[in-house]
Amino acid sequence: MTVEPRPDVALMPGYHSPQLDVAVRLNTNEAPEPPPPAFVERLAEEVRRVRWNRYPDRSYTALRTALAELHGVAPDQVFAANGSNEVLQTLLLAYGGPGRTAAVFEPTYALHGHIARITGTAVCTGERAADLTLDLDEVRRVLEAHEPVVTFLCSPNNPTGLVEPPEAVAAVADLAPGLLVVDEAYGQFARWSALELVDEGRDVVVTRTFSKTWSMAAGRLGYLVGPSWLVAELDKVVLPYHLDAVTQVAGTLAVAHVEEMEARVARLVEERGRLLAALRELPVDVWPSEANFVLFRPRERSGDEVWKALVERSVLVRNCSSWPRLDGCLRVTIGTPAEDDAFLSALREVLT
Ligand SMILES: *Cc1c(COP(=O)(O)O)cnc(C)c1O
């Protein structure tokens, strides 16, 4: 006899992004450049100093303080974990669970619903408008019907790249009967941040990650900014010493290099403008993006066909064409100018 997993988990599809061996990899929204060389040097020195026989600082004081200073909040309003996905999981372990519901508005980041289900939280789904923006009437309907304890927004939204307008996020914060989680994995690329809504008296948290802007996807570090009473609950739920010493020091050092990171964001935003302009010259529909990726739909050929033809030309983008509401769509990450040129010339060849 073999042991069976929880039936709800056994029936669940996993979360995958195919990693093929190609020259130009523009499928997972990572930063195209490594972190600044000075950061890598200092990190190597710090790693030599780690006291490996001792547990790390359980409350990651230096990192927490650095992140708090970065955002002008108190250290006890910051919770960090191994990637923002672990932050989301910890939120759902504390606030979700059997008998509780989380709300998502599709299309959006698949892991919000996925992590909720893994924690035994039911998921209720609302639909975005035809242009993939948030429909506040639909939000109201879903929140009233299901009374979710957690409501997820993603701004800029993955995979559309659309930013949620400030009035819409404020309206959802007012409508939500429980906690509003604004996932800002791409927040630095957008014109505004929901961080301004975070307040001790409001059930709103904003999550961020080092995986995209900070060129640290390999390091696994994410965090949230929220009310201190909520952070205190998360501290109870997360495993002891969950953030290892190297991750802590890497995050603290990265924050010390914030200017270089901001310069990278500025370069990527400029490059995004160039890519958007070039895509608009081609027979594709393009969504205006405020993230480091662009969603587009070839008009005359199927998304699958175009995706395969790009892979044959050694360019990998994300194939979203079978995702709900995203029939025929592909998502391309902003890379280096050379990578983007390779993508554009491959796409031109495929489409014309
Ligand atoms: C990439 C991404 C994350 C990042 O997850 P990490 O675990 O921090 O790497 C979180 N949310 C969204 C919407 C993303 O696209």
PDB file of C-alpha atoms in Angstrom, residues 87-274:
ATOM      1  CA  VAL A  87       5.336  35.449   2.089  1.00  0.00           C
ATOM      2  CA  LEU A  88       2.007  34.663   0.392  1.00  0.00           C
ATOM      3  CA  GLN A  89       2.042  31.122   1.764  1.00  0.00           C
ATOM      4  CA  THR A  90       2.664  32.406   5.292  1.00  0.00           C
ATOM      5  CA  LEU A  91      -0.202  34.896   4.911  1.00  0.00           C
ATOM      6  CA  LEU A  92      -2.501  32.086   3.851  1.00  0.00           C
ATOM      7  CA  LEU A  93      -1.321  29.786   6.648  1.00  0.00           C
ATOM      8  CA  ALA A  94      -2.160  32.523   9.142  1.00  0.00           C
ATOM      9  CA  TYR A  95      -5.373  33.895   7.613  1.00  0.00           C
ATOM     10  CA  GLY A  96      -6.628  31.205   5.214  1.00  0.00           C
ATOM     11  CA  GLY A  97      -7.225  27.506   5.817  1.00  0.00           C
ATOM     12  CA  PRO A  98     -10.259  25.213   5.922  1.00  0.00           C
ATOM     13  CA  GLY A  99     -13.586  27.037   5.983  1.00  0.00           C
ATOM     14  CA  ARG A 100     -12.004  30.245   4.684  1.00  0.00           C
ATOM     15  CA  THR A 101     -11.940  31.747   1.201  1.00  0.00           C
ATOM     16  CA  ALA A 102      -9.506  33.804  -0.878  1.00  0.00           C
ATOM     17  CA  ALA A 103     -10.634  35.899  -3.870  1.00  0.00           C
ATOM     18  CA  VAL A 104      -8.738  36.337  -7.139  1.00  0.00           C
ATOM     19  CA  PHE A 105      -9.687  38.219 -10.312  1.00  0.00           C
ATOM     20  CA  GLU A 106      -8.699  36.426 -13.504  1.00  0.00           C
ATOM     21  CA  PRO A 107      -6.567  36.586 -15.438  1.00  0.00           C
ATOM     22  CA  THR A 108      -3.935  37.082 -12.762  1.00  0.00           C
ATOM     23  CA  TYR A 109      -0.922  35.402 -11.142  1.00  0.00           C
ATOM     24  CA  ALA A 110      -1.735  31.694 -10.986  1.00  0.00           C
ATOM     25  CA  LEU A 111       0.132  31.139  -7.719  1.00  0.00           C
ATOM     26  CA  HIS A 112      -2.320  33.205  -5.666  1.00  0.00           C
ATOM     27  CA  GLY A 113      -5.032  30.585  -6.191  1.00  0.00           C
ATOM     28  CA  HIS A 114      -2.554  27.707  -6.203  1.00  0.00           C
ATOM     29  CA  ILE A 115      -0.942  28.559  -2.838  1.00  0.00           C
ATOM     30  CA  ALA A 116      -4.374  29.239  -1.357  1.00  0.00           C
ATOM     31  CA  ARG A 117      -5.586  25.753  -2.331  1.00  0.00           C
ATOM     32  CA  ILE A 118      -2.424  24.121  -0.953  1.00  0.00           C
ATOM     33  CA  THR A 119      -3.133  25.745   2.410  1.00  0.00           C
ATOM     34  CA  GLY A 120      -6.687  24.365   2.316  1.00  0.00           C
ATOM     35  CA  THR A 121      -8.191  27.774   1.547  1.00  0.00           C
ATOM     36  CA  ALA A 122     -11.144  27.818  -0.878  1.00  0.00           C
ATOM     37  CA  VAL A 123     -10.714  30.104  -3.887  1.00  0.00           C
ATOM     38  CA  CYS A 124     -13.453  32.251  -5.388  1.00  0.00           C
ATOM     39  CA  THR A 125     -12.822  33.757  -8.788  1.00  0.00           C
ATOM     40  CA  GLY A 126     -14.032  36.965 -10.352  1.00  0.00           C
ATOM     41  CA  GLU A 127     -13.589  37.940 -13.984  1.00  0.00           C
ATOM     42  CA  ARG A 128     -11.874  41.056 -15.226  1.00  0.00           C
ATOM     43  CA  ALA A 129     -13.501  43.237 -17.903  1.00  0.00           C
ATOM     44  CA  ALA A 130     -13.009  42.466 -21.619  1.00  0.00           C
ATOM     45  CA  ASP A 131      -9.941  44.751 -21.735  1.00  0.00           C
ATOM     46  CA  LEU A 132      -8.540  42.810 -18.712  1.00  0.00           C
ATOM     47  CA  THR A 133      -8.881  45.758 -16.310  1.00  0.00           C
ATOM     48  CA  LEU A 134     -10.520  45.317 -12.916  1.00  0.00           C
ATOM     49  CA  ASP A 135     -14.332  45.558 -12.979  1.00  0.00           C
ATOM     50  CA  LEU A 136     -15.417  47.063  -9.641  1.00  0.00           C
ATOM     51  CA  ASP A 137     -19.026  45.854 -10.006  1.00  0.00           C
ATOM     52  CA  GLU A 138     -17.711  42.320 -10.404  1.00  0.00           C
ATOM     53  CA  VAL A 139     -15.386  42.831  -7.417  1.00  0.00           C
ATOM     54  CA  ARG A 140     -18.334  43.961  -5.301  1.00  0.00           C
ATOM     55  CA  ARG A 141     -20.446  41.008  -6.449  1.00  0.00           C
ATOM     56  CA  VAL A 142     -17.714  38.437  -5.657  1.00  0.00           C
ATOM     57  CA  LEU A 143     -16.792  39.940  -2.286  1.00  0.00           C
ATOM     58  CA  GLU A 144     -20.429  40.133  -1.187  1.00  0.00           C
ATOM     59  CA  ALA A 145     -21.229  36.617  -2.371  1.00  0.00           C
ATOM     60  CA  HIS A 146     -18.163  34.857  -0.870  1.00  0.00           C
ATOM     61  CA  GLU A 147     -16.918  37.099   1.963  1.00  0.00           C
ATOM     62  CA  PRO A 148     -13.284  36.137   1.377  1.00  0.00           C
ATOM     63  CA  VAL A 149     -10.884  36.506   4.281  1.00  0.00           C
ATOM     64  CA  VAL A 150      -8.124  37.358   1.772  1.00  0.00           C
ATOM     65  CA  THR A 151      -8.565  39.324  -1.465  1.00  0.00           C
ATOM     66  CA  PHE A 152      -5.686  39.323  -3.946  1.00  0.00           C
ATOM     67  CA  LEU A 153      -4.777  42.045  -6.387  1.00  0.00           C
ATOM     68  CA  CYS A 154      -1.602  42.112  -8.437  1.00  0.00           C
ATOM     69  CA  SER A 155      -0.286  45.481  -9.590  1.00  0.00           C
ATOM     70  CA  PRO A 156       1.161  45.613 -12.175  1.00  0.00           C
ATOM     71  CA  ASN A 157      -0.804  42.475 -12.898  1.00  0.00           C
ATOM     72  CA  ASN A 158       1.013  39.376 -14.107  1.00  0.00           C
ATOM     73  CA  PRO A 159       0.482  38.368 -16.947  1.00  0.00           C
ATOM     74  CA  THR A 160      -1.216  41.471 -18.389  1.00  0.00           C
ATOM     75  CA  GLY A 161       1.269  44.142 -17.226  1.00  0.00           C
ATOM     76  CA  LEU A 162      -1.637  46.472 -16.377  1.00  0.00           C
ATOM     77  CA  VAL A 163      -1.309  48.554 -13.235  1.00  0.00           C
ATOM     78  CA  GLU A 164      -4.387  48.877 -10.982  1.00  0.00           C
ATOM     79  CA  PRO A 165      -5.341  52.566 -10.688  1.00  0.00           C
ATOM     80  CA  PRO A 166      -5.028  54.021  -7.134  1.00  0.00           C
ATOM     81  CA  GLU A 167      -8.805  54.671  -6.925  1.00  0.00           C
ATOM     82  CA  ALA A 168      -9.537  51.033  -7.800  1.00  0.00           C
ATOM     83  CA  VAL A 169      -7.173  49.629  -5.159  1.00  0.00           C
ATOM     84  CA  ALA A 170      -8.553  52.025  -2.534  1.00  0.00           C
ATOM     85  CA  ALA A 171     -12.096  50.987  -3.506  1.00  0.00           C
ATOM     86  CA  VAL A 172     -11.237  47.268  -3.191  1.00  0.00           C
ATOM     87  CA  ALA A 173      -9.591  47.939   0.193  1.00  0.00           C
ATOM     88  CA  ASP A 174     -12.888  49.482   1.346  1.00  0.00           C
ATOM     89  CA  LEU A 175     -15.041  46.701  -0.127  1.00  0.00           C
ATOM     90  CA  ALA A 176     -12.905  43.767   1.085  1.00  0.00           C
ATOM     91  CA  PRO A 177     -14.420  42.121   4.157  1.00  0.00           C
ATOM     92  CA  GLY A 178     -10.965  40.837   5.210  1.00  0.00           C
ATOM     93  CA  LEU A 179      -7.373  41.364   4.208  1.00  0.00           C
ATOM     94  CA  LEU A 180      -6.361  42.947   0.881  1.00  0.00           C
ATOM     95  CA  VAL A 181      -3.037  41.653  -0.466  1.00  0.00           C
ATOM     96  CA  VAL A 182      -1.529  43.767  -3.244  1.00  0.00           C
ATOM     97  CA  ASP A 183       1.213  41.751  -4.948  1.00  0.00           C
ATOM     98  CA  GLU A 184       3.738  44.285  -6.234  1.00  0.00           C
ATOM     99  CA  ALA A 185       6.366  41.903  -7.577  1.00  0.00           C
ATOM    100  CA  TYR A 186       6.727  44.456 -10.403  1.00  0.00           C
ATOM    101  CA  GLY A 187       5.913  47.523  -8.310  1.00  0.00           C
ATOM    102  CA  GLN A 188       9.185  49.333  -9.036  1.00  0.00           C
ATOM    103  CA  PHE A 189       8.370  49.450 -12.744  1.00  0.00           C
ATOM    104  CA  ALA A 190       5.021  51.184 -12.219  1.00  0.00           C
ATOM    105  CA  ARG A 191       4.049  54.831 -11.745  1.00  0.00           C
ATOM    106  CA  TRP A 192       2.497  54.372  -8.297  1.00  0.00           C
ATOM    107  CA  SER A 193       2.603  51.932  -5.366  1.00  0.00           C
ATOM    108  CA  ALA A 194      -0.096  50.742  -2.988  1.00  0.00           C
ATOM    109  CA  LEU A 195       2.513  51.092  -0.228  1.00  0.00           C
ATOM    110  CA  GLU A 196       0.894  54.481   0.387  1.00  0.00           C
ATOM    111  CA  LEU A 197      -2.268  52.660   1.574  1.00  0.00           C
ATOM    112  CA  VAL A 198      -0.485  50.655   4.275  1.00  0.00           C
ATOM    113  CA  ASP A 199      -1.585  51.825   7.680  1.00  0.00           C
ATOM    114  CA  GLU A 200      -1.907  50.325  11.185  1.00  0.00           C
ATOM    115  CA  GLY A 201      -5.666  50.780  10.974  1.00  0.00           C
ATOM    116  CA  ARG A 202      -6.188  49.152   7.586  1.00  0.00           C
ATOM    117  CA  ASP A 203      -6.208  45.459   6.555  1.00  0.00           C
ATOM    118  CA  VAL A 204      -3.889  45.997   3.578  1.00  0.00           C
ATOM    119  CA  VAL A 205      -0.463  44.498   2.875  1.00  0.00           C
ATOM    120  CA  VAL A 206       1.851  45.015  -0.091  1.00  0.00           C
ATOM    121  CA  THR A 207       4.219  42.218  -1.125  1.00  0.00           C
ATOM    122  CA  ARG A 208       7.492  42.737  -2.971  1.00  0.00           C
ATOM    123  CA  THR A 209      10.286  40.501  -4.215  1.00  0.00           C
ATOM    124  CA  PHE A 210      14.037  40.619  -4.822  1.00  0.00           C
ATOM    125  CA  SER A 211      13.586  38.198  -7.737  1.00  0.00           C
ATOM    126  CA  LYS A 212      12.828  40.759 -10.438  1.00  0.00           C
ATOM    127  CA  THR A 213      14.172  44.291  -9.915  1.00  0.00           C
ATOM    128  CA  TRP A 214      16.965  43.283  -7.581  1.00  0.00           C
ATOM    129  CA  SER A 215      18.489  40.662  -9.919  1.00  0.00           C
ATOM    130  CA  MET A 216      18.325  38.083  -7.122  1.00  0.00           C
ATOM    131  CA  ALA A 217      15.963  35.369  -8.320  1.00  0.00           C
ATOM    132  CA  ALA A 218      18.623  32.806  -7.366  1.00  0.00           C
ATOM    133  CA  GLY A 219      18.654  34.041  -3.760  1.00  0.00           C
ATOM    134  CA  ARG A 220      14.941  33.631  -2.872  1.00  0.00           C
ATOM    135  CA  LEU A 221      13.910  36.711  -0.925  1.00  0.00           C
ATOM    136  CA  GLY A 222      10.603  38.532  -0.737  1.00  0.00           C
ATOM    137  CA  TYR A 223       8.799  40.618   1.857  1.00  0.00           C
ATOM    138  CA  LEU A 224       5.650  42.451   2.752  1.00  0.00           C
ATOM    139  CA  VAL A 225       4.905  45.787   4.314  1.00  0.00           C
ATOM    140  CA  GLY A 226       1.777  45.842   6.450  1.00  0.00           C
ATOM    141  CA  PRO A 227       0.354  46.608   9.890  1.00  0.00           C
ATOM    142  CA  SER A 228       2.588  45.512  12.792  1.00  0.00           C
ATOM    143  CA  TRP A 229      -0.200  43.434  14.424  1.00  0.00           C
ATOM    144  CA  LEU A 230      -0.465  41.383  11.225  1.00  0.00           C
ATOM    145  CA  VAL A 231       3.308  40.932  10.965  1.00  0.00           C
ATOM    146  CA  ALA A 232       3.264  39.633  14.564  1.00  0.00           C
ATOM    147  CA  GLU A 233       0.802  36.897  13.498  1.00  0.00           C
ATOM    148  CA  LEU A 234       3.007  35.898  10.564  1.00  0.00           C
ATOM    149  CA  ASP A 235       6.031  35.664  12.857  1.00  0.00           C
ATOM    150  CA  LYS A 236       4.129  33.038  14.871  1.00  0.00           C
ATOM    151  CA  VAL A 237       3.231  30.923  11.849  1.00  0.00           C
ATOM    152  CA  VAL A 238       6.487  30.875   9.871  1.00  0.00           C
ATOM    153  CA  LEU A 239       9.074  28.195  10.661  1.00  0.00           C
ATOM    154  CA  PRO A 240      11.785  29.196  13.125  1.00  0.00           C
ATOM    155  CA  TYR A 241      14.965  30.510  11.450  1.00  0.00           C
ATOM    156  CA  HIS A 242      13.313  30.369   8.036  1.00  0.00           C
ATOM    157  CA  LEU A 243      15.631  33.038   6.600  1.00  0.00           C
ATOM    158  CA  ASP A 244      19.177  31.708   6.432  1.00  0.00           C
ATOM    159  CA  ALA A 245      22.183  33.898   7.219  1.00  0.00           C
ATOM    160  CA  VAL A 246      23.295  34.253   3.583  1.00  0.00           C
ATOM    161  CA  THR A 247      19.848  35.364   2.402  1.00  0.00           C
ATOM    162  CA  GLN A 248      19.690  37.896   5.218  1.00  0.00           C
ATOM    163  CA  VAL A 249      23.049  39.420   4.392  1.00  0.00           C
ATOM    164  CA  ALA A 250      22.362  39.349   0.632  1.00  0.00           C
ATOM    165  CA  GLY A 251      19.119  41.264   1.131  1.00  0.00           C
ATOM    166  CA  THR A 252      20.695  43.807   3.470  1.00  0.00           C
ATOM    167  CA  LEU A 253      23.556  44.441   1.031  1.00  0.00           C
ATOM    168  CA  ALA A 254      21.164  44.685  -1.916  1.00  0.00           C
ATOM    169  CA  VAL A 255      19.234  47.455  -0.162  1.00  0.00           C
ATOM    170  CA  ALA A 256      22.559  49.282   0.294  1.00  0.00           C
ATOM    171  CA  HIS A 257      22.871  49.260  -3.531  1.00  0.00           C
ATOM    172  CA  VAL A 258      19.428  50.709  -4.139  1.00  0.00           C
ATOM    173  CA  GLU A 259      20.693  53.438  -6.511  1.00  0.00           C
ATOM    174  CA  GLU A 260      22.189  50.873  -8.901  1.00  0.00           C
ATOM    175  CA  MET A 261      18.945  48.911  -8.756  1.00  0.00           C
ATOM    176  CA  GLU A 262      16.935  52.022  -9.543  1.00  0.00           C
ATOM    177  CA  ALA A 263      19.206  52.775 -12.491  1.00  0.00           C
ATOM    178  CA  ARG A 264      18.493  49.263 -13.798  1.00  0.00           C
ATOM    179  CA  VAL A 265      14.760  49.818 -13.427  1.00  0.00           C
ATOM    180  CA  ALA A 266      15.056  53.089 -15.372  1.00  0.00           C
ATOM    181  CA  ARG A 267      16.947  51.311 -18.171  1.00  0.00           C
ATOM    182  CA  LEU A 268      14.346  48.545 -18.329  1.00  0.00           C
ATOM    183  CA  VAL A 269      11.479  51.050 -18.405  1.00  0.00           C
ATOM    184  CA  GLU A 270      13.127  52.831 -21.323  1.00  0.00           C
ATOM    185  CA  GLU A 271      13.740  49.525 -23.071  1.00  0.00           C
ATOM    186  CA  ARG A 272      10.090  48.588 -22.465  1.00  0.00           C
ATOM    187  CA  GLY A 273       9.062  51.739 -24.340  1.00  0.00           C
ATOM    188  CA  ARG A 274      11.241  50.724 -27.266  1.00  0.00           C
TER     189      ARG A 274
END
